[in-house]
């Protein structure tokens, strides 16, 4: 595997990004990996590597780059984390996705054509929004314990869901204070009327953050492995 930490310039600053991909048999399909609220960190790098070993060119950007280069929730605290999280919007992240797509076209190890996108927690709505903003490029998108997937906000990602042409997957925790069952039910009803290709799956016995090994008291190994099964199968059939 080849790992790189690179700086990608945007109109808003420099977006530091972790890239990982196989050493051989390229070029590889591009997958954009969008971070959760605690930020770009080694735990996510390891998850990106696991995805990359399956044959993908994985890009993991620091979505907080407009404010800071590195964020450590352990030293900074949850209040600052939520402040950074709420500074982002679907439109801002879609701008970043466009920059990542443009950058990938210049990379010999990155294959042109269909690409994938995956996001966790705060990035669930970002992935959802990107799938509708880039329907010709994003052939597969996945949200795991995503928040704000359906609601009254003017930029709620469900409002443009009918534009999605690729496959959309939502993996949801059984108990999630940030993504209550009512929101999931409302989302399902809405998407059922759009005609898009989607799946919503509830992971029994899980809570918000169940995929992350370091999330003490929340990590659910069996469900986390199912999440990998679903994600790799999605990308395998679509990319």
Short mmCIF file of C-alpha atoms in Angstrom, two decimals:
data_model
loop_
_atom_site.label_atom_id
_atom_site.label_comp_id
_atom_site.label_asym_id
_atom_site.label_seq_id
_atom_site.Cartn_x
_atom_site.Cartn_y
_atom_site.Cartn_z
CA UNK A 1 0.00 0.00 0.00
CA UNK A 2 1.06 3.56 -0.70
CA UNK A 3 0.13 6.24 1.86
CA UNK A 4 0.54 9.97 1.34
CA UNK A 5 -0.32 13.12 3.25
CA UNK A 6 -0.82 15.92 0.76
CA UNK A 7 -2.09 19.50 0.68
CA UNK A 8 -4.79 20.32 -1.86
CA UNK A 9 -5.45 23.99 -2.46
CA UNK A 10 -9.05 25.21 -2.54
CA UNK A 11 -10.50 28.72 -2.79
CA UNK A 12 -10.86 28.60 1.01
CA UNK A 13 -7.35 27.46 1.94
CA UNK A 14 -5.29 24.29 1.97
CA UNK A 15 -7.14 21.04 2.55
CA UNK A 16 -4.75 18.51 4.08
CA UNK A 17 -5.71 15.08 2.83
CA UNK A 18 -4.68 11.49 3.49
CA UNK A 19 -4.47 9.29 0.40
CA UNK A 20 -3.99 5.53 0.34
CA UNK A 21 -4.11 3.04 -2.54
CA UNK A 22 -2.59 -0.28 -3.64
CA UNK A 23 0.92 -0.25 -5.01
CA UNK A 24 0.08 -2.44 -8.00
CA UNK A 25 -2.63 -3.15 -10.58
CA UNK A 26 -3.84 0.42 -10.89
CA UNK A 27 -5.45 2.68 -11.76
CA UNK A 28 -8.04 2.17 -9.04
CA UNK A 29 -11.59 3.48 -8.58
CA UNK A 30 -11.72 6.63 -6.47
CA UNK A 31 -13.47 6.62 -3.09
CA UNK A 32 -13.88 9.79 -1.04
CA UNK A 33 -13.96 9.07 2.70
CA UNK A 34 -15.56 11.85 4.75
CA UNK A 35 -14.68 12.08 8.42
CA UNK A 36 -16.89 12.15 11.49
CA UNK A 37 -16.94 15.06 13.97
CA UNK A 38 -13.86 14.05 16.03
CA UNK A 39 -11.82 14.77 12.91
CA UNK A 40 -9.23 13.29 10.59
CA UNK A 41 -7.06 10.99 12.71
CA UNK A 42 -5.11 7.73 12.62
CA UNK A 43 -8.20 5.64 13.40
CA UNK A 44 -9.76 6.91 10.18
CA UNK A 45 -6.48 6.47 8.32
CA UNK A 46 -6.59 2.79 9.29
CA UNK A 47 -10.17 2.51 8.05
CA UNK A 48 -9.18 4.16 4.78
CA UNK A 49 -6.30 1.70 4.46
CA UNK A 50 -8.63 -1.25 4.94
CA UNK A 51 -10.82 0.10 2.17
CA UNK A 52 -7.80 0.80 0.00
CA UNK A 53 -6.47 -2.75 0.28
CA UNK A 54 -9.65 -3.90 -1.48
CA UNK A 55 -8.47 -2.03 -4.56
CA UNK A 56 -9.49 1.61 -4.17
CA UNK A 57 -7.84 5.02 -4.37
CA UNK A 58 -9.09 6.48 -1.08
CA UNK A 59 -9.03 10.19 -0.24
CA UNK A 60 -9.68 11.33 3.35
CA UNK A 61 -9.72 15.14 3.67
CA UNK A 62 -9.65 17.28 6.79
CA UNK A 63 -13.03 18.98 6.48
CA UNK A 64 -12.10 21.49 9.20
CA UNK A 65 -9.24 22.91 7.11
CA UNK A 66 -10.95 26.29 6.84
CA UNK A 67 -10.41 26.66 10.59
CA UNK A 68 -7.45 24.49 11.55
CA UNK A 69 -5.07 21.90 10.18
CA UNK A 70 -5.33 19.37 12.99
CA UNK A 71 -8.04 18.74 15.56
CA UNK A 72 -7.75 16.57 18.65
CA UNK A 73 -11.04 16.11 20.45
CA UNK A 74 -9.31 14.68 23.52
CA UNK A 75 -7.43 17.91 24.18
CA UNK A 76 -9.91 20.36 22.68
CA UNK A 77 -13.17 18.99 24.06
CA UNK A 78 -16.61 18.24 22.67
CA UNK A 79 -17.82 21.84 22.80
CA UNK A 80 -15.13 22.90 20.33
CA UNK A 81 -15.84 19.79 18.25
CA UNK A 82 -19.50 20.73 17.88
CA UNK A 83 -18.50 24.30 17.02
CA UNK A 84 -16.33 23.04 14.17
CA UNK A 85 -19.00 20.59 13.07
CA UNK A 86 -21.69 23.27 12.88
CA UNK A 87 -19.39 25.51 10.84
CA UNK A 88 -19.82 23.16 7.86
CA UNK A 89 -22.67 22.95 5.39
CA UNK A 90 -23.65 20.51 2.66
CA UNK A 91 -22.73 23.11 0.03
CA UNK A 92 -19.27 23.69 1.53
CA UNK A 93 -18.45 20.00 1.58
CA UNK A 94 -19.75 19.55 -1.97
CA UNK A 95 -17.30 22.29 -3.01
CA UNK A 96 -14.55 20.25 -1.37
CA UNK A 97 -15.70 17.08 -3.11
CA UNK A 98 -15.42 18.88 -6.46
CA UNK A 99 -11.83 19.85 -5.63
CA UNK A 100 -11.03 16.25 -4.69
CA UNK A 101 -12.53 14.98 -7.94
CA UNK A 102 -10.47 17.46 -9.94
CA UNK A 103 -7.31 16.45 -8.08
CA UNK A 104 -7.96 12.74 -8.63
CA UNK A 105 -8.03 13.26 -12.40
CA UNK A 106 -4.36 14.23 -12.25
CA UNK A 107 -3.33 11.09 -10.34
CA UNK A 108 -2.02 8.13 -12.36
CA UNK A 109 -3.16 5.66 -9.68
CA UNK A 110 -6.75 7.01 -9.76
CA UNK A 111 -9.11 5.63 -12.36
CA UNK A 112 -11.46 7.89 -14.29
CA UNK A 113 -15.15 7.12 -14.28
CA UNK A 114 -17.46 5.92 -11.55
CA UNK A 115 -16.46 6.80 -7.99
CA UNK A 116 -17.72 6.10 -4.48
CA UNK A 117 -18.25 8.12 -1.33
CA UNK A 118 -18.64 7.11 2.29
CA UNK A 119 -19.24 9.19 5.40
CA UNK A 120 -19.84 8.68 9.09
CA UNK A 121 -21.96 10.56 11.63
CA UNK A 122 -21.77 14.27 10.74
CA UNK A 123 -20.75 13.37 7.19
CA UNK A 124 -23.81 11.22 6.53
CA UNK A 125 -25.71 14.22 5.12
CA UNK A 126 -22.60 15.38 3.26
CA UNK A 127 -22.38 12.06 1.42
CA UNK A 128 -26.12 12.17 0.74
CA UNK A 129 -25.83 15.69 -0.67
CA UNK A 130 -22.77 14.82 -2.75
CA UNK A 131 -24.56 11.86 -4.33
CA UNK A 132 -27.22 14.23 -5.69
CA UNK A 133 -24.75 17.03 -6.54
CA UNK A 134 -22.53 14.72 -8.61
CA UNK A 135 -24.94 12.15 -10.04
CA UNK A 136 -22.79 11.42 -13.09
CA UNK A 137 -19.68 10.68 -11.03
CA UNK A 138 -20.87 9.13 -7.75
CA UNK A 139 -22.14 5.65 -8.54
CA UNK A 140 -22.21 4.46 -4.92
CA UNK A 141 -22.60 6.36 -1.65
CA UNK A 142 -22.91 5.15 1.93
CA UNK A 143 -23.85 6.88 5.18
CA UNK A 144 -23.22 5.15 8.51
CA UNK A 145 -25.00 6.43 11.63
CA UNK A 146 -25.53 9.64 9.70
CA UNK A 147 -27.24 12.64 11.31
CA UNK A 148 -29.52 15.31 9.75
CA UNK A 149 -30.55 13.07 6.85
CA UNK A 150 -34.12 14.35 6.83
CA UNK A 151 -35.53 17.51 8.37
CA UNK A 152 -36.89 21.01 7.94
CA UNK A 153 -33.59 22.70 7.11
CA UNK A 154 -33.56 24.52 3.77
CA UNK A 155 -30.53 22.47 2.70
CA UNK A 156 -31.68 19.10 4.04
CA UNK A 157 -30.10 16.54 1.70
CA UNK A 158 -33.34 14.65 1.16
CA UNK A 159 -34.71 17.57 -0.86
CA UNK A 160 -32.53 16.70 -3.87
CA UNK A 161 -32.58 12.94 -3.47
CA UNK A 162 -34.44 12.38 -6.74
CA UNK A 163 -31.31 13.55 -8.60
CA UNK A 164 -29.30 10.55 -7.39
CA UNK A 165 -28.50 8.06 -10.14
CA UNK A 166 -26.16 5.80 -8.22
CA UNK A 167 -26.90 3.42 -5.36
CA UNK A 168 -27.44 4.92 -1.88
CA UNK A 169 -26.99 2.98 1.36
CA UNK A 170 -27.84 4.09 4.90
CA UNK A 171 -26.51 2.01 7.81
CA UNK A 172 -28.22 3.12 11.02
CA UNK A 173 -27.77 2.33 14.69
CA UNK A 174 -30.72 0.79 16.51
CA UNK A 175 -30.42 3.39 19.29
CA UNK A 176 -29.12 6.78 18.23
CA UNK A 177 -29.94 10.06 19.97
CA UNK A 178 -28.45 11.97 17.02
CA UNK A 179 -30.43 10.02 14.40
CA UNK A 180 -33.76 9.03 15.98
CA UNK A 181 -35.98 6.36 14.49
CA UNK A 182 -38.59 8.95 13.49
CA UNK A 183 -36.05 10.63 11.22
CA UNK A 184 -35.15 7.30 9.64
CA UNK A 185 -38.82 6.44 9.10
CA UNK A 186 -39.48 9.85 7.52
CA UNK A 187 -36.45 9.41 5.28
CA UNK A 188 -37.61 5.98 4.18
CA UNK A 189 -41.08 7.26 3.32
CA UNK A 190 -39.63 10.12 1.33
CA UNK A 191 -37.11 8.05 -0.58
CA UNK A 192 -39.75 5.45 -1.36
CA UNK A 193 -41.46 8.04 -3.52
CA UNK A 194 -38.38 9.12 -5.46
CA UNK A 195 -37.69 5.92 -7.37
CA UNK A 196 -33.96 5.98 -6.57
CA UNK A 197 -31.97 2.85 -5.72
CA UNK A 198 -31.49 2.93 -1.96
CA UNK A 199 -31.38 0.74 1.12
CA UNK A 200 -31.83 1.62 4.79
CA UNK A 201 -30.56 -0.98 7.26
CA UNK A 202 -30.84 -0.92 11.04
CA UNK A 203 -27.98 -2.62 12.89
CA UNK A 204 -29.47 -4.44 15.92
CA UNK A 205 -28.00 -3.81 19.35
CA UNK A 206 -25.95 -0.80 18.26
CA UNK A 207 -25.55 2.82 19.29
CA UNK A 208 -24.18 5.90 17.54
CA UNK A 209 -20.55 5.37 16.54
CA UNK A 210 -20.65 1.57 16.55
CA UNK A 211 -18.15 1.18 13.68
CA UNK A 212 -15.21 2.87 15.45
CA UNK A 213 -12.91 0.51 17.40
CA UNK A 214 -11.73 3.26 19.76
CA UNK A 215 -15.26 4.42 20.64
CA UNK A 216 -15.31 2.97 24.13
CA UNK A 217 -18.68 1.57 25.12
CA UNK A 218 -20.10 2.09 21.61
CA UNK A 219 -17.99 -0.14 19.37
CA UNK A 220 -19.87 -3.23 18.26
CA UNK A 221 -17.47 -5.61 16.53
CA UNK A 222 -20.02 -7.81 14.74
CA UNK A 223 -21.94 -4.79 13.44
CA UNK A 224 -18.72 -3.04 12.44
CA UNK A 225 -17.70 -6.08 10.39
CA UNK A 226 -21.14 -6.16 8.78
CA UNK A 227 -20.62 -2.51 7.88
CA UNK A 228 -17.43 -3.48 6.04
CA UNK A 229 -19.24 -6.29 4.27
CA UNK A 230 -22.00 -3.95 3.10
CA UNK A 231 -19.59 -1.19 2.06
CA UNK A 232 -17.25 -3.44 0.08
CA UNK A 233 -20.16 -5.18 -1.61
CA UNK A 234 -21.66 -1.81 -2.57
CA UNK A 235 -18.45 -0.55 -4.12
CA UNK A 236 -17.72 -3.92 -5.70
CA UNK A 237 -20.94 -4.00 -7.69
CA UNK A 238 -21.09 -0.29 -8.55
CA UNK A 239 -17.52 0.84 -9.25
#
